[in-house]
């Protein structure tokens, strides 16, 4: 039995470039982009001597740079996720990283495989762009999940601040000081905008739309309605905090209940691909008798279509909406 290690090489190269992206990111920005520190990034910049206006301008620039550059070729596919993940790389730097990773993949494929030049070029570009997309998507998911987890605590902090007599803008400022990143810096931007005459409710709406998060929309709508019609904002926010916590608890419960179904769907979706790789590794000549026939390519395309449809339907079946 002759073993073909080319499929393993392809997988190893993709995993390697994923790790390389993270390594480059940590090397360039270090701990400044960490989301689990007690002192958020905005406060750290202020403590280092930067002016409040300068910090606001820098954070605003980082917030909008990705969506403003969505017209760059290949970049549009990750612009929205890069913005949600607050990736510190500039759009041009991310495109450059894609190019560097594509070159690295091409070199590794040239050394480790015998694939033809067109195949190596196509696979290298796919791996370079795909690795950056997977990495950015993972960063965005982690950041949004952390914001969702921090939000109820932030609202309860605002409620306590309002009940001792602070205005709402001061309550936002307290959240900006006491809550870690990523929510701390986001609320710090809102506090700075309010200090320079901005409308707090409009800033909250902009944050909700930028993060595309329902709970933040609830907060923005509650504040906007209270500003227009009056009422006890502390009681409104306390009720909102309870609702968000209840929704968060329900989501976690549904996630736990559906975990088995999701993993089963994932396994059934991935298993045909694993079987294909295993066949090519254990028996590289398995398809030699049929690959030169006229029906081989059409049959392979039909199988690929069915596999794609299988993945789509499996995802639809296990994606339970609450």
Tab-separated table of C-alpha atoms in Angstrom:
chain	number	residue	atom	x	y	z
A	1	UNK	CA	0.000	0.000	0.000
A	2	UNK	CA	1.424	3.392	-1.058
A	3	UNK	CA	0.546	6.296	1.211
A	4	UNK	CA	0.009	9.800	-0.179
A	5	UNK	CA	0.738	12.517	2.335
A	6	UNK	CA	-0.289	15.421	0.088
A	7	UNK	CA	-3.752	15.880	1.719
A	8	UNK	CA	-2.058	15.989	5.126
A	9	UNK	CA	0.420	18.555	3.784
A	10	UNK	CA	-2.441	20.767	2.554
A	11	UNK	CA	-4.133	20.632	5.965
A	12	UNK	CA	-0.877	21.252	7.825
A	13	UNK	CA	-0.078	24.282	5.657
A	14	UNK	CA	-3.530	25.795	6.283
A	15	UNK	CA	-3.230	25.295	10.058
A	16	UNK	CA	0.276	26.733	9.913
A	17	UNK	CA	-0.788	29.927	8.160
A	18	UNK	CA	-3.639	30.349	10.675
A	19	UNK	CA	-1.099	30.240	13.492
A	20	UNK	CA	1.156	32.569	11.508
A	21	UNK	CA	-1.612	35.208	11.290
A	22	UNK	CA	-2.092	35.128	15.060
A	23	UNK	CA	1.663	35.252	15.597
A	24	UNK	CA	2.050	38.310	13.350
A	25	UNK	CA	-0.855	40.033	15.122
A	26	UNK	CA	0.553	39.419	18.590
A	27	UNK	CA	4.055	40.419	17.483
A	28	UNK	CA	2.886	43.730	16.017
A	29	UNK	CA	0.353	44.761	18.675
A	30	UNK	CA	1.240	42.628	21.702
A	31	UNK	CA	-0.938	43.026	24.791
A	32	UNK	CA	-2.529	46.245	23.535
A	33	UNK	CA	-5.221	44.239	21.716
A	34	UNK	CA	-6.015	41.853	24.593
A	35	UNK	CA	-9.704	41.784	25.558
A	36	UNK	CA	-9.401	40.241	29.021
A	37	UNK	CA	-7.504	42.969	30.879
A	38	UNK	CA	-9.093	44.859	33.742
A	39	UNK	CA	-7.966	48.275	32.463
A	40	UNK	CA	-9.528	48.841	29.042
A	41	UNK	CA	-7.522	50.158	26.119
A	42	UNK	CA	-9.055	53.642	26.181
A	43	UNK	CA	-8.067	54.206	29.820
A	44	UNK	CA	-4.589	52.867	29.139
A	45	UNK	CA	-4.153	55.372	26.302
A	46	UNK	CA	-5.317	58.202	28.580
A	47	UNK	CA	-2.956	57.084	31.358
A	48	UNK	CA	-0.044	57.197	28.909
A	49	UNK	CA	-0.672	60.918	28.397
A	50	UNK	CA	-2.813	60.990	25.265
A	51	UNK	CA	-5.481	63.700	25.228
A	52	UNK	CA	-9.157	62.785	25.404
A	53	UNK	CA	-9.831	64.218	21.961
A	54	UNK	CA	-6.832	62.391	20.501
A	55	UNK	CA	-7.979	59.079	22.018
A	56	UNK	CA	-11.521	59.586	20.703
A	57	UNK	CA	-10.213	60.330	17.220
A	58	UNK	CA	-7.967	57.231	17.259
A	59	UNK	CA	-10.745	54.908	18.444
A	60	UNK	CA	-13.219	56.359	15.933
A	61	UNK	CA	-10.708	55.817	13.151
A	62	UNK	CA	-10.251	52.186	14.176
A	63	UNK	CA	-14.038	51.700	14.303
A	64	UNK	CA	-14.683	52.927	10.780
A	65	UNK	CA	-11.513	52.034	8.862
A	66	UNK	CA	-12.624	48.555	7.805
A	67	UNK	CA	-16.085	49.430	6.480
A	68	UNK	CA	-14.691	52.512	4.738
A	69	UNK	CA	-12.302	50.240	2.835
A	70	UNK	CA	-14.798	47.570	1.792
A	71	UNK	CA	-14.265	48.493	-1.878
A	72	UNK	CA	-10.728	47.025	-1.837
A	73	UNK	CA	-10.610	43.795	-3.914
A	74	UNK	CA	-10.875	40.634	-1.768
A	75	UNK	CA	-11.245	42.807	1.329
A	76	UNK	CA	-15.012	43.236	1.051
A	77	UNK	CA	-15.541	39.620	2.161
A	78	UNK	CA	-14.019	40.335	5.601
A	79	UNK	CA	-14.652	44.094	6.062
A	80	UNK	CA	-17.794	43.710	8.178
A	81	UNK	CA	-16.321	40.992	10.391
A	82	UNK	CA	-13.042	42.892	10.762
A	83	UNK	CA	-15.002	45.919	11.936
A	84	UNK	CA	-17.018	43.866	14.456
A	85	UNK	CA	-13.843	42.214	15.680
A	86	UNK	CA	-12.121	45.627	15.920
A	87	UNK	CA	-9.046	44.209	14.195
A	88	UNK	CA	-6.118	46.523	14.867
A	89	UNK	CA	-4.574	45.806	11.460
A	90	UNK	CA	-5.423	48.480	8.907
A	91	UNK	CA	-7.247	47.300	5.751
A	92	UNK	CA	-4.072	47.663	3.680
A	93	UNK	CA	-2.113	45.697	6.284
A	94	UNK	CA	-4.682	42.886	6.206
A	95	UNK	CA	-4.508	42.745	2.414
A	96	UNK	CA	-0.713	42.649	2.704
A	97	UNK	CA	-0.992	39.779	5.212
A	98	UNK	CA	-3.200	37.905	2.722
A	99	UNK	CA	-0.527	38.404	0.063
A	100	UNK	CA	2.310	37.294	2.364
A	101	UNK	CA	0.422	34.191	3.458
A	102	UNK	CA	-0.398	33.333	-0.163
A	103	UNK	CA	3.309	33.542	-1.057
A	104	UNK	CA	4.234	31.410	1.976
A	105	UNK	CA	1.621	28.817	0.976
A	106	UNK	CA	2.907	28.789	-2.608
A	107	UNK	CA	6.470	28.183	-1.443
A	108	UNK	CA	5.418	25.407	0.941
A	109	UNK	CA	3.226	23.764	-1.704
A	110	UNK	CA	6.084	23.936	-4.214
A	111	UNK	CA	8.428	22.255	-1.739
A	112	UNK	CA	6.030	19.696	-0.262
A	113	UNK	CA	3.791	18.699	-3.187
A	114	UNK	CA	3.971	17.879	-6.865
A	115	UNK	CA	0.861	19.867	-7.862
A	116	UNK	CA	0.935	21.815	-11.114
A	117	UNK	CA	1.641	25.544	-11.185
A	118	UNK	CA	-2.001	26.655	-11.776
A	119	UNK	CA	-3.199	24.425	-8.918
A	120	UNK	CA	-0.524	25.761	-6.576
A	121	UNK	CA	-1.420	29.368	-7.408
A	122	UNK	CA	-5.160	28.839	-6.905
A	123	UNK	CA	-4.737	26.847	-3.687
A	124	UNK	CA	-2.182	29.337	-2.315
A	125	UNK	CA	-4.500	32.312	-2.841
A	126	UNK	CA	-7.437	30.357	-1.404
A	127	UNK	CA	-5.414	29.407	1.675
A	128	UNK	CA	-4.032	32.921	2.214
A	129	UNK	CA	-7.432	34.606	1.948
A	130	UNK	CA	-9.226	31.760	3.724
A	131	UNK	CA	-6.836	31.760	6.688
A	132	UNK	CA	-7.325	35.502	7.221
A	133	UNK	CA	-11.109	35.114	6.871
A	134	UNK	CA	-11.269	32.268	9.411
A	135	UNK	CA	-9.037	34.202	11.826
A	136	UNK	CA	-11.025	37.462	11.515
A	137	UNK	CA	-14.343	35.606	11.833
A	138	UNK	CA	-13.119	33.904	15.004
A	139	UNK	CA	-11.995	37.233	16.492
A	140	UNK	CA	-15.365	38.842	15.679
A	141	UNK	CA	-17.331	35.981	17.256
A	142	UNK	CA	-15.275	36.095	20.449
A	143	UNK	CA	-15.603	39.875	20.750
A	144	UNK	CA	-19.364	39.907	20.168
A	145	UNK	CA	-19.853	37.062	22.650
A	146	UNK	CA	-17.843	38.960	25.264
A	147	UNK	CA	-19.861	42.149	24.699
A	148	UNK	CA	-23.099	40.186	25.131
A	149	UNK	CA	-21.776	38.770	28.396
A	150	UNK	CA	-20.634	42.169	29.723
A	151	UNK	CA	-23.757	44.119	28.791
A	152	UNK	CA	-26.067	43.090	31.695
A	153	UNK	CA	-23.386	43.980	34.252
A	154	UNK	CA	-22.813	47.320	32.516
A	155	UNK	CA	-26.537	48.143	32.587
A	156	UNK	CA	-26.792	47.227	36.286
A	157	UNK	CA	-23.820	49.509	36.953
A	158	UNK	CA	-25.680	52.335	35.180
A	159	UNK	CA	-28.806	51.601	37.244
A	160	UNK	CA	-26.870	51.933	40.515
A	161	UNK	CA	-25.252	55.134	39.277
A	162	UNK	CA	-28.619	56.655	38.305
A	163	UNK	CA	-30.160	55.759	41.659
A	164	UNK	CA	-27.507	57.693	43.580
A	165	UNK	CA	-28.284	60.790	41.507
A	166	UNK	CA	-25.782	60.757	38.651
A	167	UNK	CA	-26.951	61.921	35.188
A	168	UNK	CA	-27.051	59.320	32.447
A	169	UNK	CA	-23.925	60.652	30.730
A	170	UNK	CA	-22.027	60.230	34.017
A	171	UNK	CA	-23.375	56.677	34.323
A	172	UNK	CA	-21.993	55.944	30.845
A	173	UNK	CA	-18.645	57.357	31.980
A	174	UNK	CA	-18.598	55.086	35.037
A	175	UNK	CA	-19.170	52.062	32.815
A	176	UNK	CA	-16.306	53.246	30.613
A	177	UNK	CA	-14.011	53.305	33.662
A	178	UNK	CA	-15.115	50.150	35.453
A	179	UNK	CA	-15.866	47.665	32.668
A	180	UNK	CA	-13.003	45.921	30.817
A	181	UNK	CA	-12.676	45.736	27.067
A	182	UNK	CA	-14.322	45.410	24.669
A	183	UNK	CA	-17.425	47.092	26.127
A	184	UNK	CA	-15.420	49.517	28.277
A	185	UNK	CA	-13.775	51.248	25.340
A	186	UNK	CA	-17.025	51.259	23.331
A	187	UNK	CA	-18.844	53.039	26.156
A	188	UNK	CA	-15.823	55.281	26.609
A	189	UNK	CA	-16.292	56.484	23.030
A	190	UNK	CA	-19.945	57.257	23.812
A	191	UNK	CA	-18.932	59.116	26.995
A	192	UNK	CA	-16.374	61.195	25.075
A	193	UNK	CA	-18.881	61.977	22.321
A	194	UNK	CA	-21.381	63.116	24.979
A	195	UNK	CA	-18.701	65.332	26.556
A	196	UNK	CA	-18.192	67.041	23.185
A	197	UNK	CA	-21.921	67.605	22.659
A	198	UNK	CA	-22.998	64.375	20.993
A	199	UNK	CA	-26.385	62.747	21.566
A	200	UNK	CA	-26.050	59.689	23.813
A	201	UNK	CA	-29.040	57.876	22.318
A	202	UNK	CA	-27.708	58.373	18.789
A	203	UNK	CA	-24.285	57.089	19.858
A	204	UNK	CA	-25.935	54.012	21.395
A	205	UNK	CA	-27.905	53.428	18.178
A	206	UNK	CA	-24.692	53.691	16.155
A	207	UNK	CA	-22.991	51.168	18.474
A	208	UNK	CA	-25.948	48.770	18.181
A	209	UNK	CA	-25.907	48.960	14.373
A	210	UNK	CA	-22.144	48.626	14.214
A	211	UNK	CA	-22.215	45.499	16.401
A	212	UNK	CA	-25.508	44.267	14.872
A	213	UNK	CA	-26.622	43.187	18.369
A	214	UNK	CA	-30.258	43.014	19.457
A	215	UNK	CA	-29.601	43.661	23.155
A	216	UNK	CA	-27.761	46.897	22.333
A	217	UNK	CA	-30.706	47.933	20.165
A	218	UNK	CA	-33.019	47.370	23.151
A	219	UNK	CA	-30.780	49.631	25.243
A	220	UNK	CA	-30.670	52.354	22.578
A	221	UNK	CA	-34.457	52.278	22.101
A	222	UNK	CA	-35.099	52.376	25.874
A	223	UNK	CA	-32.862	55.419	26.312
A	224	UNK	CA	-34.337	57.160	23.264
A	225	UNK	CA	-37.934	56.631	24.439
A	226	UNK	CA	-37.101	57.845	27.954
A	227	UNK	CA	-35.481	61.003	26.588
A	228	UNK	CA	-38.581	61.792	24.522
A	229	UNK	CA	-41.369	60.772	26.887
A	230	UNK	CA	-39.749	60.847	30.324
A	231	UNK	CA	-39.969	58.260	33.069
A	232	UNK	CA	-37.707	56.561	35.572
A	233	UNK	CA	-34.707	55.515	33.505
A	234	UNK	CA	-33.232	53.468	36.368
A	235	UNK	CA	-36.341	51.261	36.533
A	236	UNK	CA	-36.446	50.926	32.743
A	237	UNK	CA	-32.814	49.849	32.596
A	238	UNK	CA	-33.231	47.481	35.546
A	239	UNK	CA	-36.073	45.743	33.718
A	240	UNK	CA	-33.984	45.651	30.547
A	241	UNK	CA	-31.077	44.081	32.436
A	242	UNK	CA	-33.364	41.336	33.757
A	243	UNK	CA	-34.725	40.692	30.259
A	244	UNK	CA	-31.212	40.482	28.774
A	245	UNK	CA	-30.066	38.110	31.519
A	246	UNK	CA	-33.154	35.933	30.984
A	247	UNK	CA	-32.515	35.855	27.208
A	248	UNK	CA	-28.847	35.076	27.780
A	249	UNK	CA	-29.796	32.232	30.154
A	250	UNK	CA	-32.297	30.890	27.607
A	251	UNK	CA	-29.716	31.021	24.816
A	252	UNK	CA	-27.235	29.087	26.946
A	253	UNK	CA	-29.887	26.496	27.795
A	254	UNK	CA	-30.875	26.061	24.145
A	255	UNK	CA	-27.202	25.818	23.213
A	256	UNK	CA	-26.687	23.049	25.766
A	257	UNK	CA	-29.804	21.157	24.644
A	258	UNK	CA	-28.925	21.363	20.943
A	259	UNK	CA	-25.192	20.705	21.353
A	260	UNK	CA	-25.515	17.002	20.499
A	261	UNK	CA	-27.561	17.716	17.369
A	262	UNK	CA	-25.095	20.388	16.218
A	263	UNK	CA	-22.089	18.130	16.693
A	264	UNK	CA	-23.903	15.296	14.917
A	265	UNK	CA	-24.716	17.613	12.016
A	266	UNK	CA	-21.130	18.835	11.903
A	267	UNK	CA	-19.789	15.280	11.899
A	268	UNK	CA	-22.166	14.152	9.160
A	269	UNK	CA	-21.179	17.195	7.085
A	270	UNK	CA	-17.436	16.713	7.508
A	271	UNK	CA	-17.311	12.906	7.400
A	272	UNK	CA	-17.511	12.595	3.559
A	273	UNK	CA	-14.560	14.976	3.239
A	274	UNK	CA	-12.605	13.049	5.881
A	275	UNK	CA	-13.388	9.811	4.046
A	276	UNK	CA	-12.193	11.347	0.760
A	277	UNK	CA	-8.908	12.474	2.327
A	278	UNK	CA	-8.444	9.083	4.020
A	279	UNK	CA	-8.966	7.242	0.721
A	280	UNK	CA	-6.388	9.450	-1.003
A	281	UNK	CA	-3.896	8.938	1.824
A	282	UNK	CA	-4.342	5.163	2.221
A	283	UNK	CA	-4.942	4.281	-1.436
A	284	UNK	CA	-3.730	7.044	-3.804
A	285	UNK	CA	-4.480	4.860	-6.850
A	286	UNK	CA	-8.066	4.125	-5.793
A	287	UNK	CA	-9.595	6.171	-8.645
A	288	UNK	CA	-7.056	5.261	-11.349
A	289	UNK	CA	-9.408	2.886	-13.185
A	290	UNK	CA	-12.204	5.459	-13.517
A	291	UNK	CA	-10.591	8.894	-13.487
A	292	UNK	CA	-9.864	8.825	-17.224
A	293	UNK	CA	-13.434	7.909	-18.180
A	294	UNK	CA	-15.830	10.508	-19.605
A	295	UNK	CA	-18.231	10.187	-16.678
A	296	UNK	CA	-15.653	10.819	-13.932
A	297	UNK	CA	-15.643	14.653	-13.977
A	298	UNK	CA	-19.470	15.002	-14.237
A	299	UNK	CA	-19.899	12.440	-11.457
A	300	UNK	CA	-17.361	14.256	-9.267
A	301	UNK	CA	-19.202	17.559	-9.836
A	302	UNK	CA	-22.536	15.940	-8.933
A	303	UNK	CA	-21.025	14.541	-5.728
A	304	UNK	CA	-19.584	17.971	-4.889
A	305	UNK	CA	-23.017	19.572	-5.384
A	306	UNK	CA	-24.672	16.959	-3.161
A	307	UNK	CA	-22.014	17.463	-0.473
A	308	UNK	CA	-22.581	21.227	-0.582
A	309	UNK	CA	-26.349	20.776	-0.347
A	310	UNK	CA	-25.804	18.350	2.540
A	311	UNK	CA	-23.733	20.919	4.465
A	312	UNK	CA	-26.326	23.655	3.860
A	313	UNK	CA	-29.274	21.516	4.968
A	314	UNK	CA	-27.431	20.168	8.014
A	315	UNK	CA	-26.636	23.735	9.064
A	316	UNK	CA	-30.282	24.750	8.577
A	317	UNK	CA	-31.538	21.789	10.629
A	318	UNK	CA	-29.317	22.428	13.656
A	319	UNK	CA	-29.442	26.248	13.573
A	320	UNK	CA	-32.268	26.753	16.076
A	321	UNK	CA	-33.548	30.316	16.394
A	322	UNK	CA	-34.786	31.618	19.751
